[in-house]
């Protein structure tokens, strides 16, 4: 949600005199007390001591401690003096950070270091240079020659060598090119919008994925201060990163595949919780639906038009004078009744609860009175409560670095939880302060770290700023767990830090209703996914402005294949609901929302996989096809099997090429098998071909399609089994009919299905259903193998409709192992698809289809 310029102007005019003491000009950040003005460079090893899990090195006064947490993860801690920084982290899980493996020490005249079964880690003695190789001797990550690690003014700079063909991804929701190479970024959570080429943005995730040829690694800098990354914008042969303060503490995560790197990062910082299924349905929002009658009108229209949907949002206008944890009695006179009525229509209500608490004492405003009594707010340097202007006017801010404060905050949701509100939206938590320097708190405001695993101390906002949003999100998540211990919380946050995926969903913030922002959305979601944030979306249709009819339609089409599917728009814009712009546009949009709901078994299975592995739902093609980089940056995969391929410029009318990775592909809409191996060369192939003096004509031309409003090109990977369900109007509704298993023959054919009750934690006690499928294709036969079903959860279906694509004849003999029952088939000649309905299969069985 973005304030208007008019609102900001009025707020500043009214409150400037009152809060002049809090207005500070932009200034250099507060430095640690021990910050040295002298530059310290790590230029030579002066002493080294082998450790059971690594090595301890002295370089003059500086210290290095390099340890192996796993065979494929190395931690590097560096200090300019004799004492390493406190060993604590807001991002890295304690069980991961304290994990170690035994290593084999290395020491010779040239270097010291150690080996693991997967890595060779050496520190060259002079000049001091860290080099990490794989066991075959390939350099994975190495310090740049002639650019030693250096400390100055409490900050540091690290330089790493950068091969000519190295590519970089990650850092969260940054705009600009998909590949980060030749670009530079700052990580400092900032309330900005509309986004175009703006940096920094709302989130700080100092992790990136680097890819060179067939090898990948990740680097995570665990530093909460303002940090920066320069991927060759300043120097051609090196990338650099650094911070203006705080510890130099980073992790190198080896793949060799991109997928393994992302899983390794999730091992360190955590995986997303399994969300409630309703959070994966269609969500309708606006700033703001008010009064109560408007909310009811929107709900009624969604149901009357049979637009499947699960969630409605209330933005700040439901509150009394914009005060968090209040309800305006005039505009919402029967709030509990509204929540109850929406539940009867199978809608889940999500309400906004910003972190700024109105600064009004002894006026019956419980959040301030109890927060003040518990000493829960951020302080000025003189010990008084920091007050800044936000939506309620003068406001105070919870000090989320205190465990006690987070518990108090979580308790504020008690009444909303009792009223039946399903989820909560933490916005403006960069934190945004209308009258603050850089639109946030002054950097010398004081936080108190009172947290298990940390030394109790105070810290300035310069150190804590980037984790405020994540700790706000954490406090909400933990509070809801305490209030409703058997219900999965839904928390949506705008700002976060590395590890924030452990507490819920996020979105890309205040985008605009432009074609370019639709294009940017895909790149941002992909990089967020590679940065550990699996549960993510964007504002469908754009938040700022009013979308053209075709733009909103295309955005709804794209959103159907994103993890979170929310239509949201700003105050003063034109209506942006699905039915605006007339019945023709509505029909197209409904078709894609219908598809979303039919695909929920596949999407929910991906969400459960993410909760176990950390793998994102939306993925760049190279995550499933290592070495494949020639696709447009507009293309992406939903899971391993669905390829979404819009044009690189979403509003262009010209024909464009889709380059498939190797293997068979099928049109998701028609079932047609796409022309074989029409794939363009990747970067490595082109380079090798040209270097050998060969012609590029050996590579087939990419497949060309003509864009239309009605169709978003979606393709299915040959070798996939996709579970789908009959159409429902909400996730509360039990599907009526058979489970559909779409079989697309191809190499390594597989699929899986996960199901539970969709909202409780009973799956942790075994109340779930998990089943895997494999298939194999021969010249005139396809066999679908059902794995043994796990868990005690009973499915909603009694039968399964198997659809085999690429079947060229209406004639088929079908046999289910262990059954003598005759099975009838039907044939869709247009889709080349054979349909057969079989009884539910709970154990190991095979369905054999031959002709």
Coordinates of N, CA, C and O in Angstrom, one line a residue, residues 162-169 176-185 229-240:
X162 N 35.9 -13.2 -11.3 CA 34.6 -13.3 -12.0 C 35.0 -13.8 -13.4 O 35.3 -12.9 -14.3
X163 N 34.9 -15.1 -13.7 CA 35.1 -15.5 -15.1 C 34.2 -14.8 -16.1 O 33.1 -14.3 -15.7
X164 N 34.6 -14.8 -17.3 CA 33.8 -14.1 -18.4 C 32.4 -14.6 -18.5 O 31.5 -13.9 -18.9
X165 N 32.2 -15.9 -18.3 CA 30.9 -16.5 -18.6 C 30.1 -16.7 -17.3 O 29.1 -17.4 -17.3
X166 N 30.5 -16.2 -16.2 CA 29.8 -16.4 -14.9 C 28.5 -15.5 -14.9 O 28.6 -14.3 -15.3
X167 N 27.5 -16.1 -14.5 CA 26.2 -15.4 -14.4 C 25.7 -15.4 -12.9 O 26.0 -16.3 -12.1
X168 N 24.9 -14.4 -12.6 CA 24.5 -14.2 -11.2 C 23.0 -14.0 -11.1 O 22.4 -13.3 -11.9
X169 N 22.4 -14.6 -10.1 CA 20.9 -14.5 -9.8 C 20.7 -14.4 -8.3 O 21.5 -14.8 -7.5
X176 N 15.5 -4.5 -12.9 CA 16.7 -4.6 -13.8 C 16.7 -5.9 -14.5 O 15.7 -6.6 -14.6
X177 N 17.8 -6.2 -15.1 CA 17.9 -7.5 -15.9 C 17.8 -8.7 -14.9 O 18.2 -8.6 -13.8
X178 N 17.3 -9.8 -15.5 CA 17.2 -11.0 -14.8 C 18.5 -11.5 -14.3 O 18.7 -11.9 -13.1
X179 N 19.5 -11.5 -15.2 CA 20.9 -11.9 -14.8 C 21.5 -10.6 -14.2 O 21.5 -9.5 -14.7
X180 N 22.1 -10.8 -13.0 CA 22.6 -9.6 -12.2 C 24.0 -9.2 -12.7 O 24.5 -8.1 -12.3
X181 N 24.6 -9.9 -13.6 CA 25.9 -9.5 -14.1 C 25.9 -8.1 -14.7 O 25.0 -7.7 -15.4
X182 N 27.0 -7.4 -14.4 CA 27.2 -6.0 -14.9 C 26.3 -5.0 -14.2 O 26.1 -3.9 -14.7
X183 N 25.7 -5.4 -13.1 CA 24.8 -4.5 -12.4 C 25.3 -4.4 -10.9 O 26.0 -5.3 -10.5
X184 N 24.9 -3.4 -10.2 CA 25.2 -3.2 -8.8 C 24.0 -2.9 -8.0 O 23.0 -2.3 -8.5
X185 N 23.9 -3.3 -6.8 CA 22.7 -3.2 -5.9 C 23.1 -2.9 -4.5 O 24.1 -3.2 -4.0
X229 N 26.3 -5.1 -3.4 CA 26.9 -6.1 -4.3 C 27.1 -5.5 -5.7 O 26.2 -4.9 -6.3
X230 N 28.3 -5.7 -6.2 CA 28.7 -5.1 -7.5 C 29.2 -6.3 -8.4 O 30.3 -6.8 -8.2
X231 N 28.3 -6.7 -9.4 CA 28.7 -7.9 -10.2 C 29.3 -7.4 -11.5 O 28.8 -7.7 -12.6
X232 N 30.4 -6.7 -11.4 CA 31.2 -6.3 -12.5 C 30.8 -5.0 -13.1 O 31.3 -4.6 -14.2
X233 N 30.0 -4.2 -12.4 CA 29.7 -2.9 -12.9 C 30.9 -1.9 -12.8 O 31.2 -1.1 -13.7
X234 N 31.7 -2.1 -11.8 CA 32.9 -1.3 -11.5 C 34.1 -1.9 -12.2 O 34.9 -1.2 -12.8
X235 N 34.3 -3.2 -12.0 CA 35.5 -3.9 -12.6 C 35.1 -5.0 -13.5 O 34.1 -5.7 -13.1
X236 N 35.7 -5.3 -14.5 CA 35.3 -6.3 -15.5 C 35.6 -7.7 -15.0 O 35.0 -8.6 -15.5
X237 N 36.7 -7.8 -14.2 CA 37.2 -9.2 -13.9 C 36.9 -9.6 -12.5 O 37.3 -10.7 -12.0
X238 N 36.1 -8.8 -11.7 CA 35.8 -9.2 -10.3 C 34.5 -8.7 -9.9 O 34.0 -7.6 -10.4
X239 N 33.8 -9.4 -9.0 CA 32.6 -8.9 -8.4 C 33.0 -8.6 -6.9 O 34.0 -9.2 -6.4
X240 N 32.3 -7.6 -6.3 CA 32.7 -7.2 -5.0 C 31.4 -7.1 -4.2 O 30.3 -7.0 -4.7

